[in-house]
Amino acid sequence: MTKVQRGAVAAGALTLSFVLAACSADSTGETGSSTETTTDSVTSSTSQSGTEIDAPKDAASIDPCELLTDDASAALGMEADGESSPNDLKPSLPDICRWESVENSFTTVSLTAFSDRSIQQYYDNKSTYGYFEKLDVSGYPAVVANTEDPANSADCVMYMAASANQVVMSSTDISPNDVGKVNPCDLSRKSLKLSLPSWPAAK
């Protein structure tokens, strides 16, 4: 399989999970238009779920390829430049940016920000995922919402509350040779942890 083919397969799988995640969140009836690139700024520290967010971020106000700085991508072992692409299955959703590993093109990190969406919507729809886990990323509430147990999978999809009404997705894929040896969620979590300090603060 060529590098281009690998990218196409990964992008297709990611697009599908992207749409499924949006549908799950939309099913609560709480989600507004996903075409918004910015969100009404919040200075309050409590989200719709009652989860305290001490330093809310406005990640949706920047280009998705700016979510990961050059230093952060280097720390992850990724190429400096990410590649942005629209969602072909649901164009109303925001673009996503994908970074490829310097050493292994099978390993990738993809980031995007959803405005008008709360982490509570994932809590409420946890039954729609094959594997669901609540966690914390540097003090921000997050969840793993995967089709299967990431410990035995090549991919992980993680959502973190950047603010009361904004969620950032980190989707990672690892080499098939690493399945069962490396948990792809470790890469998802690390990408969010390294990324969020550079995101603009919510006003």
PDB file of C-alpha atoms in Angstrom:
ATOM      1  CA  MET A   1       0.000   0.000   0.000  1.00  0.00           C
ATOM      2  CA  THR A   2       1.400   3.353  -1.003  1.00  0.00           C
ATOM      3  CA  LYS A   3       1.668   6.389   1.256  1.00  0.00           C
ATOM      4  CA  VAL A   4      -1.175   8.079  -0.662  1.00  0.00           C
ATOM      5  CA  GLN A   5      -3.397   4.994  -0.299  1.00  0.00           C
ATOM      6  CA  ARG A   6      -2.663   4.760   3.434  1.00  0.00           C
ATOM      7  CA  GLY A   7      -3.616   8.412   3.830  1.00  0.00           C
ATOM      8  CA  ALA A   8      -6.854   7.893   1.914  1.00  0.00           C
ATOM      9  CA  VAL A   9      -7.848   4.876   4.024  1.00  0.00           C
ATOM     10  CA  ALA A  10      -7.062   6.713   7.273  1.00  0.00           C
ATOM     11  CA  ALA A  11      -8.917   9.806   6.124  1.00  0.00           C
ATOM     12  CA  GLY A  12     -11.961   7.752   5.160  1.00  0.00           C
ATOM     13  CA  ALA A  13     -12.111   5.992   8.513  1.00  0.00           C
ATOM     14  CA  LEU A  14     -11.600   9.247  10.360  1.00  0.00           C
ATOM     15  CA  THR A  15     -14.310  11.000   8.363  1.00  0.00           C
ATOM     16  CA  LEU A  16     -16.773   8.257   9.261  1.00  0.00           C
ATOM     17  CA  SER A  17     -15.975   8.460  12.983  1.00  0.00           C
ATOM     18  CA  PHE A  18     -16.137  12.261  12.654  1.00  0.00           C
ATOM     19  CA  VAL A  19     -19.716  12.074  11.348  1.00  0.00           C
ATOM     20  CA  LEU A  20     -20.810   9.404  13.841  1.00  0.00           C
ATOM     21  CA  ALA A  21     -19.494  11.501  16.700  1.00  0.00           C
ATOM     22  CA  ALA A  22     -21.354  14.541  15.414  1.00  0.00           C
ATOM     23  CA  CYS A  23     -24.568  12.557  15.054  1.00  0.00           C
ATOM     24  CA  SER A  24     -24.238  11.236  18.597  1.00  0.00           C
ATOM     25  CA  ALA A  25     -23.745  14.729  19.951  1.00  0.00           C
ATOM     26  CA  ASP A  26     -26.533  16.144  17.808  1.00  0.00           C
ATOM     27  CA  SER A  27     -28.976  13.528  19.088  1.00  0.00           C
ATOM     28  CA  THR A  28     -29.206  15.286  22.415  1.00  0.00           C
ATOM     29  CA  GLY A  29     -30.857  18.239  20.721  1.00  0.00           C
ATOM     30  CA  GLU A  30     -28.371  20.564  22.407  1.00  0.00           C
ATOM     31  CA  THR A  31     -25.898  21.096  19.589  1.00  0.00           C
ATOM     32  CA  GLY A  32     -26.118  24.225  17.459  1.00  0.00           C
ATOM     33  CA  SER A  33     -24.690  24.745  13.997  1.00  0.00           C
ATOM     34  CA  SER A  34     -21.311  23.059  13.572  1.00  0.00           C
ATOM     35  CA  THR A  35     -20.380  25.535  10.864  1.00  0.00           C
ATOM     36  CA  GLU A  36     -19.534  28.116  13.509  1.00  0.00           C
ATOM     37  CA  THR A  37     -15.799  28.727  13.666  1.00  0.00           C
ATOM     38  CA  THR A  38     -15.976  30.734  16.853  1.00  0.00           C
ATOM     39  CA  THR A  39     -18.029  30.429  19.982  1.00  0.00           C
ATOM     40  CA  ASP A  40     -19.587  32.971  22.283  1.00  0.00           C
ATOM     41  CA  SER A  41     -16.782  33.535  24.737  1.00  0.00           C
ATOM     42  CA  VAL A  42     -17.278  32.412  28.292  1.00  0.00           C
ATOM     43  CA  THR A  43     -15.584  33.518  31.449  1.00  0.00           C
ATOM     44  CA  SER A  44     -17.665  31.331  33.701  1.00  0.00           C
ATOM     45  CA  SER A  45     -15.967  28.208  34.998  1.00  0.00           C
ATOM     46  CA  THR A  46     -18.881  25.786  34.807  1.00  0.00           C
ATOM     47  CA  SER A  47     -20.003  23.881  31.728  1.00  0.00           C
ATOM     48  CA  GLN A  48     -23.462  22.545  30.922  1.00  0.00           C
ATOM     49  CA  SER A  49     -22.412  19.346  32.680  1.00  0.00           C
ATOM     50  CA  GLY A  50     -21.544  21.205  35.859  1.00  0.00           C
ATOM     51  CA  THR A  51     -17.887  20.406  35.254  1.00  0.00           C
ATOM     52  CA  GLU A  52     -15.590  23.187  36.360  1.00  0.00           C
ATOM     53  CA  ILE A  53     -13.219  24.552  33.713  1.00  0.00           C
ATOM     54  CA  ASP A  54     -10.862  27.014  35.340  1.00  0.00           C
ATOM     55  CA  ALA A  55      -9.165  28.315  32.186  1.00  0.00           C
ATOM     56  CA  PRO A  56     -11.566  27.981  29.231  1.00  0.00           C
ATOM     57  CA  LYS A  57     -10.053  28.033  25.745  1.00  0.00           C
ATOM     58  CA  ASP A  58     -11.351  29.156  22.367  1.00  0.00           C
ATOM     59  CA  ALA A  59      -9.741  26.559  20.123  1.00  0.00           C
ATOM     60  CA  ALA A  60     -12.377  26.975  17.402  1.00  0.00           C
ATOM     61  CA  SER A  61     -11.226  30.534  16.711  1.00  0.00           C
ATOM     62  CA  ILE A  62      -8.024  29.345  15.027  1.00  0.00           C
ATOM     63  CA  ASP A  63      -7.321  27.229  11.956  1.00  0.00           C
ATOM     64  CA  PRO A  64      -7.261  23.502  12.813  1.00  0.00           C
ATOM     65  CA  CYS A  65      -3.664  23.265  11.613  1.00  0.00           C
ATOM     66  CA  GLU A  66      -2.726  25.882  14.230  1.00  0.00           C
ATOM     67  CA  LEU A  67      -4.013  23.687  17.047  1.00  0.00           C
ATOM     68  CA  LEU A  68      -0.664  21.886  17.168  1.00  0.00           C
ATOM     69  CA  THR A  69       2.459  24.063  17.261  1.00  0.00           C
ATOM     70  CA  ASP A  70       5.727  23.080  15.579  1.00  0.00           C
ATOM     71  CA  ASP A  71       7.285  22.380  18.977  1.00  0.00           C
ATOM     72  CA  ALA A  72       4.349  20.199  20.001  1.00  0.00           C
ATOM     73  CA  SER A  73       4.373  18.242  16.746  1.00  0.00           C
ATOM     74  CA  ALA A  74       8.127  17.689  17.110  1.00  0.00           C
ATOM     75  CA  ALA A  75       7.619  16.415  20.665  1.00  0.00           C
ATOM     76  CA  LEU A  76       5.071  13.943  19.294  1.00  0.00           C
ATOM     77  CA  GLY A  77       7.430  12.821  16.540  1.00  0.00           C
ATOM     78  CA  MET A  78       5.194  14.292  13.854  1.00  0.00           C
ATOM     79  CA  GLU A  79       5.945  16.291  10.733  1.00  0.00           C
ATOM     80  CA  ALA A  80       5.811  20.041  11.392  1.00  0.00           C
ATOM     81  CA  ASP A  81       3.155  20.771   8.780  1.00  0.00           C
ATOM     82  CA  GLY A  82      -0.308  19.323   9.139  1.00  0.00           C
ATOM     83  CA  GLU A  83      -2.679  18.793   6.219  1.00  0.00           C
ATOM     84  CA  SER A  84      -6.166  20.288   6.455  1.00  0.00           C
ATOM     85  CA  SER A  85      -9.140  18.667   4.756  1.00  0.00           C
ATOM     86  CA  PRO A  86     -12.920  19.208   4.716  1.00  0.00           C
ATOM     87  CA  ASN A  87     -15.421  16.618   5.829  1.00  0.00           C
ATOM     88  CA  ASP A  88     -16.667  15.109   2.584  1.00  0.00           C
ATOM     89  CA  LEU A  89     -19.565  13.224   4.194  1.00  0.00           C
ATOM     90  CA  LYS A  90     -20.834  16.220   6.160  1.00  0.00           C
ATOM     91  CA  PRO A  91     -19.412  19.513   4.802  1.00  0.00           C
ATOM     92  CA  SER A  92     -21.132  21.526   7.542  1.00  0.00           C
ATOM     93  CA  LEU A  93     -18.683  20.119  10.071  1.00  0.00           C
ATOM     94  CA  PRO A  94     -15.385  21.965  10.617  1.00  0.00           C
ATOM     95  CA  ASP A  95     -12.216  21.022   8.747  1.00  0.00           C
ATOM     96  CA  ILE A  96      -9.774  18.648  10.368  1.00  0.00           C
ATOM     97  CA  CYS A  97      -5.966  18.803  10.346  1.00  0.00           C
ATOM     98  CA  ARG A  98      -3.814  15.683  10.206  1.00  0.00           C
ATOM     99  CA  TRP A  99      -0.142  15.245  11.083  1.00  0.00           C
ATOM    100  CA  GLU A 100       1.927  12.257  10.007  1.00  0.00           C
ATOM    101  CA  SER A 101       4.713  10.595  11.972  1.00  0.00           C
ATOM    102  CA  VAL A 102       8.257  11.354  10.851  1.00  0.00           C
ATOM    103  CA  GLU A 103       9.227   7.686  11.168  1.00  0.00           C
ATOM    104  CA  ASN A 104       6.042   5.800  10.332  1.00  0.00           C
ATOM    105  CA  SER A 105       3.367   7.118   7.984  1.00  0.00           C
ATOM    106  CA  PHE A 106       0.821   4.740   9.523  1.00  0.00           C
ATOM    107  CA  THR A 107       0.978   6.781  12.744  1.00  0.00           C
ATOM    108  CA  THR A 108      -1.029  10.001  12.594  1.00  0.00           C
ATOM    109  CA  VAL A 109      -2.637  12.635  14.817  1.00  0.00           C
ATOM    110  CA  SER A 110      -5.707  14.607  13.738  1.00  0.00           C
ATOM    111  CA  LEU A 111      -7.237  17.577  15.555  1.00  0.00           C
ATOM    112  CA  THR A 112     -10.337  19.718  15.151  1.00  0.00           C
ATOM    113  CA  ALA A 113     -12.558  21.900  17.346  1.00  0.00           C
ATOM    114  CA  PHE A 114     -16.354  21.789  17.591  1.00  0.00           C
ATOM    115  CA  SER A 115     -18.110  24.949  18.718  1.00  0.00           C
ATOM    116  CA  ASP A 116     -21.583  24.905  20.311  1.00  0.00           C
ATOM    117  CA  ARG A 117     -20.938  21.486  21.825  1.00  0.00           C
ATOM    118  CA  SER A 118     -20.443  20.405  25.431  1.00  0.00           C
ATOM    119  CA  ILE A 119     -18.694  17.390  26.926  1.00  0.00           C
ATOM    120  CA  GLN A 120     -22.032  16.507  28.542  1.00  0.00           C
ATOM    121  CA  GLN A 121     -23.359  15.507  25.135  1.00  0.00           C
ATOM    122  CA  TYR A 122     -20.789  12.713  25.013  1.00  0.00           C
ATOM    123  CA  TYR A 123     -21.628  11.655  28.560  1.00  0.00           C
ATOM    124  CA  ASP A 124     -25.283  11.448  27.575  1.00  0.00           C
ATOM    125  CA  ASN A 125     -24.525   9.329  24.487  1.00  0.00           C
ATOM    126  CA  LYS A 126     -21.925   6.957  25.907  1.00  0.00           C
ATOM    127  CA  SER A 127     -24.072   3.930  25.040  1.00  0.00           C
ATOM    128  CA  THR A 128     -23.579   4.643  21.327  1.00  0.00           C
ATOM    129  CA  TYR A 129     -19.863   3.840  21.573  1.00  0.00           C
ATOM    130  CA  GLY A 130     -18.286   0.414  21.807  1.00  0.00           C
ATOM    131  CA  TYR A 131     -15.794   1.764  24.318  1.00  0.00           C
ATOM    132  CA  PHE A 132     -16.287   4.841  26.506  1.00  0.00           C
ATOM    133  CA  GLU A 133     -14.076   6.237  29.264  1.00  0.00           C
ATOM    134  CA  LYS A 134     -14.032   9.499  31.200  1.00  0.00           C
ATOM    135  CA  LEU A 135     -10.643  11.039  31.916  1.00  0.00           C
ATOM    136  CA  ASP A 136      -8.835  14.270  32.672  1.00  0.00           C
ATOM    137  CA  VAL A 137      -6.304  16.085  30.469  1.00  0.00           C
ATOM    138  CA  SER A 138      -4.372  18.759  32.367  1.00  0.00           C
ATOM    139  CA  GLY A 139      -7.453  19.655  34.386  1.00  0.00           C
ATOM    140  CA  TYR A 140      -9.864  19.606  31.427  1.00  0.00           C
ATOM    141  CA  PRO A 141     -12.625  16.943  31.310  1.00  0.00           C
ATOM    142  CA  ALA A 142     -12.303  14.520  28.422  1.00  0.00           C
ATOM    143  CA  VAL A 143     -13.611  11.199  27.151  1.00  0.00           C
ATOM    144  CA  VAL A 144     -12.445   8.349  24.980  1.00  0.00           C
ATOM    145  CA  ALA A 145     -15.311   7.494  22.617  1.00  0.00           C
ATOM    146  CA  ASN A 146     -14.146   4.596  20.489  1.00  0.00           C
ATOM    147  CA  THR A 147     -15.706   1.831  18.437  1.00  0.00           C
ATOM    148  CA  GLU A 148     -13.631  -0.722  20.400  1.00  0.00           C
ATOM    149  CA  ASP A 149     -11.135  -1.006  23.240  1.00  0.00           C
ATOM    150  CA  PRO A 150      -8.141   1.126  22.195  1.00  0.00           C
ATOM    151  CA  ALA A 151      -5.779  -1.280  23.957  1.00  0.00           C
ATOM    152  CA  ASN A 152      -6.497  -3.737  21.138  1.00  0.00           C
ATOM    153  CA  SER A 153      -7.076  -1.245  18.346  1.00  0.00           C
ATOM    154  CA  ALA A 154      -5.084   0.859  15.898  1.00  0.00           C
ATOM    155  CA  ASP A 155      -7.022   4.036  16.655  1.00  0.00           C
ATOM    156  CA  CYS A 156      -8.340   6.244  19.437  1.00  0.00           C
ATOM    157  CA  VAL A 157     -10.825   9.110  19.376  1.00  0.00           C
ATOM    158  CA  MET A 158     -10.676  11.478  22.355  1.00  0.00           C
ATOM    159  CA  TYR A 159     -12.782  14.565  23.057  1.00  0.00           C
ATOM    160  CA  MET A 160     -11.753  17.272  25.514  1.00  0.00           C
ATOM    161  CA  ALA A 161     -13.845  20.179  26.793  1.00  0.00           C
ATOM    162  CA  ALA A 162     -11.936  23.339  25.890  1.00  0.00           C
ATOM    163  CA  SER A 163     -14.728  25.415  27.417  1.00  0.00           C
ATOM    164  CA  ALA A 164     -18.352  25.066  28.497  1.00  0.00           C
ATOM    165  CA  ASN A 165     -19.555  24.988  24.893  1.00  0.00           C
ATOM    166  CA  GLN A 166     -16.536  23.841  22.891  1.00  0.00           C
ATOM    167  CA  VAL A 167     -14.969  20.407  22.411  1.00  0.00           C
ATOM    168  CA  VAL A 168     -11.661  19.511  20.747  1.00  0.00           C
ATOM    169  CA  MET A 169     -11.243  16.121  19.121  1.00  0.00           C
ATOM    170  CA  SER A 170      -7.912  14.310  18.945  1.00  0.00           C
ATOM    171  CA  SER A 171      -7.989  11.234  16.733  1.00  0.00           C
ATOM    172  CA  THR A 172      -4.906   9.046  16.414  1.00  0.00           C
ATOM    173  CA  ASP A 173      -3.905   6.008  14.390  1.00  0.00           C
ATOM    174  CA  ILE A 174      -0.916   3.761  14.992  1.00  0.00           C
ATOM    175  CA  SER A 175       0.910   1.212  12.864  1.00  0.00           C
ATOM    176  CA  PRO A 176      -0.770  -2.214  12.620  1.00  0.00           C
ATOM    177  CA  ASN A 177       2.489  -3.662  13.987  1.00  0.00           C
ATOM    178  CA  ASP A 178       1.940  -1.721  17.216  1.00  0.00           C
ATOM    179  CA  VAL A 179      -1.615  -2.896  17.884  1.00  0.00           C
ATOM    180  CA  GLY A 180      -1.793  -4.560  21.288  1.00  0.00           C
ATOM    181  CA  LYS A 181       1.639  -3.168  22.192  1.00  0.00           C
ATOM    182  CA  VAL A 182       0.930   0.567  22.121  1.00  0.00           C
ATOM    183  CA  ASN A 183      -2.281   2.253  23.284  1.00  0.00           C
ATOM    184  CA  PRO A 184      -3.189   4.892  20.659  1.00  0.00           C
ATOM    185  CA  CYS A 185      -5.001   6.887  23.370  1.00  0.00           C
ATOM    186  CA  ASP A 186      -1.638   7.734  24.917  1.00  0.00           C
ATOM    187  CA  LEU A 187      -0.843   9.664  21.739  1.00  0.00           C
ATOM    188  CA  SER A 188      -4.287  11.312  21.683  1.00  0.00           C
ATOM    189  CA  ARG A 189      -3.899  12.450  25.274  1.00  0.00           C
ATOM    190  CA  LYS A 190      -0.353  13.706  24.762  1.00  0.00           C
ATOM    191  CA  SER A 191      -1.345  15.684  21.655  1.00  0.00           C
ATOM    192  CA  LEU A 192      -4.078  17.492  23.610  1.00  0.00           C
ATOM    193  CA  LYS A 193      -1.814  18.111  26.604  1.00  0.00           C
ATOM    194  CA  LEU A 194       0.905  19.631  24.427  1.00  0.00           C
ATOM    195  CA  SER A 195      -1.542  21.596  22.296  1.00  0.00           C
ATOM    196  CA  LEU A 196      -3.846  23.362  24.729  1.00  0.00           C
ATOM    197  CA  PRO A 197      -1.332  25.846  26.223  1.00  0.00           C
ATOM    198  CA  SER A 198      -1.077  27.535  22.810  1.00  0.00           C
ATOM    199  CA  TRP A 199      -4.835  27.856  22.236  1.00  0.00           C
ATOM    200  CA  PRO A 200      -6.386  31.314  22.739  1.00  0.00           C
ATOM    201  CA  ALA A 201      -8.118  31.906  26.041  1.00  0.00           C
ATOM    202  CA  ALA A 202     -11.875  32.369  25.904  1.00  0.00           C
ATOM    203  CA  LYS A 203     -12.784  36.030  26.364  1.00  0.00           C
TER     204      LYS A 203
END
